[in-house]
XYZ file of C-alpha atoms in Angstrom:
76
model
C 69.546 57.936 -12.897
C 69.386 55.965 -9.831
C 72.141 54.311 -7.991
C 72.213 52.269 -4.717
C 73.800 53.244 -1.657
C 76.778 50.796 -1.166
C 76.313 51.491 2.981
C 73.050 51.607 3.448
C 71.158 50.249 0.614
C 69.178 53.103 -0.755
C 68.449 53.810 -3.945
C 68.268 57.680 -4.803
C 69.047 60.071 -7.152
C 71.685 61.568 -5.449
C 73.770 58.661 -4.075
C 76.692 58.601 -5.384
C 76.976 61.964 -6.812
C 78.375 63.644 -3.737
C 80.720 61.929 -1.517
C 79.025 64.300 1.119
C 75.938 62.478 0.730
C 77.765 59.096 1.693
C 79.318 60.074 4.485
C 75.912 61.637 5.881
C 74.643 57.721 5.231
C 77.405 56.504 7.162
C 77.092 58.851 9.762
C 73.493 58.297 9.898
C 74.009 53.935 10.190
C 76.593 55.105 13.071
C 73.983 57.073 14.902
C 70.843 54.569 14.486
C 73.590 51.897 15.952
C 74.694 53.864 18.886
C 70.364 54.526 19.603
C 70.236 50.470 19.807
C 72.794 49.975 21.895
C 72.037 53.209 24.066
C 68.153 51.663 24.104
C 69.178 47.702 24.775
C 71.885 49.255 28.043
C 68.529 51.384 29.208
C 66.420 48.089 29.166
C 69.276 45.623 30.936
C 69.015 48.457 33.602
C 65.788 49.126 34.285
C 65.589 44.780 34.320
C 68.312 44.506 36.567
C 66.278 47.133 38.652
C 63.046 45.476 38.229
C 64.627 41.902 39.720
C 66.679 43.588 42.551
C 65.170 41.887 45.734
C 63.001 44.452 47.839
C 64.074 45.466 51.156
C 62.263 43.618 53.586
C 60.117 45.198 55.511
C 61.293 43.628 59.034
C 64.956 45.189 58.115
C 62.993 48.163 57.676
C 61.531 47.952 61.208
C 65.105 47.732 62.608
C 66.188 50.342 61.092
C 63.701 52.569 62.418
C 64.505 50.764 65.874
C 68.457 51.879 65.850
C 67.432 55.221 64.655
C 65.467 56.161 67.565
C 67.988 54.312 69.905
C 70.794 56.810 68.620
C 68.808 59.589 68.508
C 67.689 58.685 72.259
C 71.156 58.559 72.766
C 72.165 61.518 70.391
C 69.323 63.941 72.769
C 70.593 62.709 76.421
């Protein structure tokens, strides 16, 4: 006898025999969810990564400039 899962759709012999059994359905629905959402928050970061401007590499250059002023300063 086969009977459809009212939660997840499937149809096996054991659905619906074991309230056990549901509740692992349920459980398993929860965790496939939670993947998505976990999946879809890793791809809107590594986007929002991806689009972050660059430094520039004239700032970088600046930098480098200050560094060695303080650490002229920093030695004397």
């Amino acid at each position: 006898m086969l009977n459809t899962c009212k939660e997840c759709g499937c149809t096996c012999k054991n659905c619906g025999r074991f309230d056990n059994e549901i509740h692992l359905h349920l459980e398993i629905e929860n965790l496939k969810q939670k993947l998505l959402e976990r999946d879809n928050h890793i791809i809107r970061m590594e986007t929002n990564f991806l689009n972050e401007p660059s430094v520039d590499s004239d700032e970088i250059l600046m930098l480098k400039e200050e560094l060695l002023t303080w650490q002229e300063k920093y030695n004397r």
